[in-house]
Each structure stands twice: as structure tokens, then as C-alpha cells.
CSV table of C-alpha atoms in Angstrom, one decimal:
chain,number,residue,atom,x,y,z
A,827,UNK,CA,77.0,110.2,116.5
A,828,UNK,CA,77.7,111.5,113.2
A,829,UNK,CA,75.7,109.6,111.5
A,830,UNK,CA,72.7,110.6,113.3
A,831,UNK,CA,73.5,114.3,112.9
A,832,UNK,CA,74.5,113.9,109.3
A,833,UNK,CA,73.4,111.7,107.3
A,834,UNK,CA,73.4,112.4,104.1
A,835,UNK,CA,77.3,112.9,104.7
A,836,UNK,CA,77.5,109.7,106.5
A,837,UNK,CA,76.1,108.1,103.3
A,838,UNK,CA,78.8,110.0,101.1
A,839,UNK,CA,81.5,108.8,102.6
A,840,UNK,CA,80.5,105.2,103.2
A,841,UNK,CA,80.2,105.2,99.3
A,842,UNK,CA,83.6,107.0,98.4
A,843,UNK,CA,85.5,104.1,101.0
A,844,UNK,CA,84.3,101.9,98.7
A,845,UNK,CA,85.5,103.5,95.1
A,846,UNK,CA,88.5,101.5,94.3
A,847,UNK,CA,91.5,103.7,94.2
A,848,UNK,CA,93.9,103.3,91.4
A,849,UNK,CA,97.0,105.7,92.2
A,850,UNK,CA,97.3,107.8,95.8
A,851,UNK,CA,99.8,110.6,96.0
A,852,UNK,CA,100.8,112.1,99.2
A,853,UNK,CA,103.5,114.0,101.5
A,854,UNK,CA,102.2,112.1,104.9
A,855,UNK,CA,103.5,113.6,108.1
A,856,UNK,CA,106.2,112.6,109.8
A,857,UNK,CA,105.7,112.6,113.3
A,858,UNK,CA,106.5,109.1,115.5
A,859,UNK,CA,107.6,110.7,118.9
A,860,UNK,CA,104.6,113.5,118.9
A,861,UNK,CA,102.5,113.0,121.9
A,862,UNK,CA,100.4,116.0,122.5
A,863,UNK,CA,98.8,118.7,120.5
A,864,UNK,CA,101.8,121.2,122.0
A,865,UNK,CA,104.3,119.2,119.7
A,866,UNK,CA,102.6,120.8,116.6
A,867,UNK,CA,101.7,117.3,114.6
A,868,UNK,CA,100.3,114.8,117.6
A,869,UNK,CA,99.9,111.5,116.7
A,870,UNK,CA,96.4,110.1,116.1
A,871,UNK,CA,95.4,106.5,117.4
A,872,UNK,CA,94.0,104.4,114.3
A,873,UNK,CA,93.6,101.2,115.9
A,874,UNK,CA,92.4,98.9,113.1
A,875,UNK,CA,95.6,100.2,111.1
A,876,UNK,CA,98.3,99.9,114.0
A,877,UNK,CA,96.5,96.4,113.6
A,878,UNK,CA,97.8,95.5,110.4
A,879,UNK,CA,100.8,97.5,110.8
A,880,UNK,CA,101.3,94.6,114.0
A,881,UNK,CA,100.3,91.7,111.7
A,882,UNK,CA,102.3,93.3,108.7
A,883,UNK,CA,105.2,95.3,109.2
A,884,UNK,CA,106.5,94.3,112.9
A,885,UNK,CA,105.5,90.8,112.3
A,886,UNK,CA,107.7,90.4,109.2
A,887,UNK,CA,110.5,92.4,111.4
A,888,UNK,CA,113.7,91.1,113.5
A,889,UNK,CA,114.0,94.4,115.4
A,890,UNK,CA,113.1,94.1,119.1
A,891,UNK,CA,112.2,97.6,119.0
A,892,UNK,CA,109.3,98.3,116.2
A,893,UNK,CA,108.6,102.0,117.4
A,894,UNK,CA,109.3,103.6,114.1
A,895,UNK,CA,106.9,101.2,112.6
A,896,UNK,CA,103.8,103.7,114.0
A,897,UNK,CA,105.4,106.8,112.9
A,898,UNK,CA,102.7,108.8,110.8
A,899,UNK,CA,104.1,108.3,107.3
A,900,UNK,CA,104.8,104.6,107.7
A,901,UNK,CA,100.9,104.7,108.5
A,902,UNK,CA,100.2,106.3,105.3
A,903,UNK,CA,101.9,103.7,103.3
A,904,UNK,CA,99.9,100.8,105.3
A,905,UNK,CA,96.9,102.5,104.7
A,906,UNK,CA,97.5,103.5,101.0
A,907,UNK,CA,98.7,100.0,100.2
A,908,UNK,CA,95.6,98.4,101.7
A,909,UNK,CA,93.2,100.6,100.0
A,910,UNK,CA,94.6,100.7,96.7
A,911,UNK,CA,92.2,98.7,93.9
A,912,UNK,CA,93.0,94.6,94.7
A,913,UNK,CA,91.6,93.6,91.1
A,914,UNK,CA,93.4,96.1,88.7
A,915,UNK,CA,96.6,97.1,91.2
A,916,UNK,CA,97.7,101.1,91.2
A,917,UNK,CA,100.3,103.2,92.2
A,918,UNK,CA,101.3,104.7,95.5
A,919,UNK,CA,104.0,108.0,95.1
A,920,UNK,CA,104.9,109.4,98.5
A,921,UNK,CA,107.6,111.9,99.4
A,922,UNK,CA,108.5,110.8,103.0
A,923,UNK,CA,111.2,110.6,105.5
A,924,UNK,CA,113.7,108.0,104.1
A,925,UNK,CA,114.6,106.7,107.4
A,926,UNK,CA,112.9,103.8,106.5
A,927,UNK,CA,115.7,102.9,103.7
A,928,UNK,CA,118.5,102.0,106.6
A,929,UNK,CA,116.1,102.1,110.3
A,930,UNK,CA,116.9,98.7,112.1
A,931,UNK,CA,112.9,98.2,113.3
A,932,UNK,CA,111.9,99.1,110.0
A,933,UNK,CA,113.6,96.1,108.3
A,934,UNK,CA,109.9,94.3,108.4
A,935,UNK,CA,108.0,97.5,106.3
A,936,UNK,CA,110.7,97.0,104.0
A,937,UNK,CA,110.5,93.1,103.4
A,938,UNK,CA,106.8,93.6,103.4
A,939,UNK,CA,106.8,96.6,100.6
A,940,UNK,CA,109.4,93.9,98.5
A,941,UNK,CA,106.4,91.0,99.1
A,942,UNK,CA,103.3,93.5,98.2
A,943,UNK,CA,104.3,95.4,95.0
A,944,UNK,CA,105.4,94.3,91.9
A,945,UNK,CA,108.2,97.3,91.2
A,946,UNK,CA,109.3,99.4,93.4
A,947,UNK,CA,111.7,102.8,93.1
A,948,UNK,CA,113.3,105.0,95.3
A,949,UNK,CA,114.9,108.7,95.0
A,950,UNK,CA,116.7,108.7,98.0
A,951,UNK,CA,117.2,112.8,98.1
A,952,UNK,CA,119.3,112.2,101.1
A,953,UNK,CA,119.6,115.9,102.9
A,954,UNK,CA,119.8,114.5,106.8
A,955,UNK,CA,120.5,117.8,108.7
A,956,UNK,CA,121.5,116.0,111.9
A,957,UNK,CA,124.6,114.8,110.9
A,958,UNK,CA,127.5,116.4,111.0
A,959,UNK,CA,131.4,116.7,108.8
A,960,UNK,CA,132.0,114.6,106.2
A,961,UNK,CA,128.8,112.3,106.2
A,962,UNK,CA,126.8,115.5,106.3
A,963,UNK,CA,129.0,116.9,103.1
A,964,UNK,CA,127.7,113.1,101.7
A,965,UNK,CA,124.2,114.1,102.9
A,966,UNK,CA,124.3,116.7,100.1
A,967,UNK,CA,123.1,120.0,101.8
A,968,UNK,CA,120.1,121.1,102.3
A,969,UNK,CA,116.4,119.8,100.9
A,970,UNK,CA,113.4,122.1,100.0
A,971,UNK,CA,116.1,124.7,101.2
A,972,UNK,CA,115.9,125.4,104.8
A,973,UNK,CA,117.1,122.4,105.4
A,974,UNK,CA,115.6,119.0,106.4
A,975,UNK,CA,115.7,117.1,110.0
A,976,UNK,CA,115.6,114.0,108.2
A,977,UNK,CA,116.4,112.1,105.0
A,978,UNK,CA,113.6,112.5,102.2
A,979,UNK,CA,112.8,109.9,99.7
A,980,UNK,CA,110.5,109.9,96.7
A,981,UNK,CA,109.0,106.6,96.6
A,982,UNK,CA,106.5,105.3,94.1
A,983,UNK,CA,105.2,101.2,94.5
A,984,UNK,CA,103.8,99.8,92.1
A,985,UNK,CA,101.2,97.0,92.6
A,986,UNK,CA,99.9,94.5,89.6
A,987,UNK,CA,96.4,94.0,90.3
A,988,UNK,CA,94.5,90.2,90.7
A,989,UNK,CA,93.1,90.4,87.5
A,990,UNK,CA,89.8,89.5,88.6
């Protein structure tokens, strides 16, 4: 539909999907158990990625439960990884939730992220609000400072290229 109504648009973006990206910096969302626009950050369905996040992250998992595998920001790192330059490799830096550094039905994203990129490093800026005594005091206090919901990570993966 959009095509027909803009096309000149259409053509533009058809031509920037294929510009091979080198280095992609983002703060995805963080969102897994949104299901409606009234939770403020509703998940959208993006069914050719939850495909390779299936043949990808879950496949390479032992969890039973892959839930946390759809979350938003593990979406963004499937997608940047896939579209980042296959002949000359690139760099993807992300500040996310760092649940991914100890989640049970992550344990495939991370064996996958190990297999994909050639070096990979992790700030873990720790700052998980939900806990509570002396793990929290661990924690670190507060990130960005109101506080954060859940651990943050700075991770940048890098990825040598095919040389092609």
C-alpha cells in the first residue's frame, strides 16, 4: 500500500536496506512482557526476525522457557547483528538491560553472540533496583540516577568481516 501511495519513498528505503552498515549504536527498548499500547512500550510483531531469533538464539538454548529471547532489545541485537556489513564486519554498541549476562533462557543469545563476533566486551553497570539488602548494596545504587528496574550493560561486539 505504501508503495503505491509513495513511491519515491518506497524506492529510498529499498536502497538504504541495502547500504552495508559498518557500526550501529543504539539504546533498544526494553519491553518483553508489554502487550498493549496501555503498557507505554507494546511489543511489535516482526515475524521474519522472531524467525531467526527461533533458528538462532532459542535453537542454540537449553532453557525450556525462551520468553526473554523476544524481549525488544534482544531483537535489536538480532537484527543489528544480521544487518551489519558480511564482507568487511562492524561494530554493534548497545546500552541494554543486562539480564541477558545471567537469564537461564537467554543462555542460547549468549552462546550465539560467542559464535558470531570475533571480540566481544561488556560493562556490566549493574544498578538492578529490584533487589533488596546486601545484593542490592552489591548492585551499586542507582543508574542514570532515578534508579533502574533492571541491570544495564554497555556492550559493544565486534564482528571481522569475510573479506570478500
Amino acid at each position: 500500500m505504501f508503495s503505491e501511495i509513495f513511491p519515491h519513498n518506497s524506492e529510498r528505503v529499498l536502497e538504504q536496506q541495502k547500504t552495508p552498515l559498518r557500526v550501529i549504536m543504539s539504546n533498544p527498548p526494553y519491553s518483553v512482557g508489554q502487550k498493549s499500547a496501555n503498557d507505554n512500550a507494546q511489543n511489535q510483531e516482526y515475524p521474519m526476525l522472531e524467525k531467526r531469533i527461533a533458528e538462532t538464539y532459542v535453537a542454540a538454548s537449553e532453557a525450556n522457557l525462551n520468553k526473554a529471547a523476544y524481549d525488544s532489545y534482544i531483537k535489536a541485537f538480532r537484527w543489528a547483528s544480521d544487518r551489519l556489513d558480511p564482507d568487511n564486519g562492524g561494530i554493534i554498541a548497545f546500552v541494554s538491560n543486562g539480564s541477558w549476562l545471567d537469564s537461564n533462557g537467554l543462555d542460547g543469545f549468549r552462546k550465539s553472540l560467542e559464535q558470531e563476533f570475533s571480540s566481544i566486551y561488556v560493562y556490566n553497570l549493574r544498578g538492578n533496583q529490584r533487589t533488596s539488602g546486601e545484593l542490592s548494596r552489591r548492585e551499586g545504587g542507582k543508574i542514570f540516577g532515578s534508579g533502574s528496574r533492571t541491570p544495564v550493560t554497555i556492550t559493544i561486539l565486534v564482528k571481522k568481516g569475510s573479506g570478500k
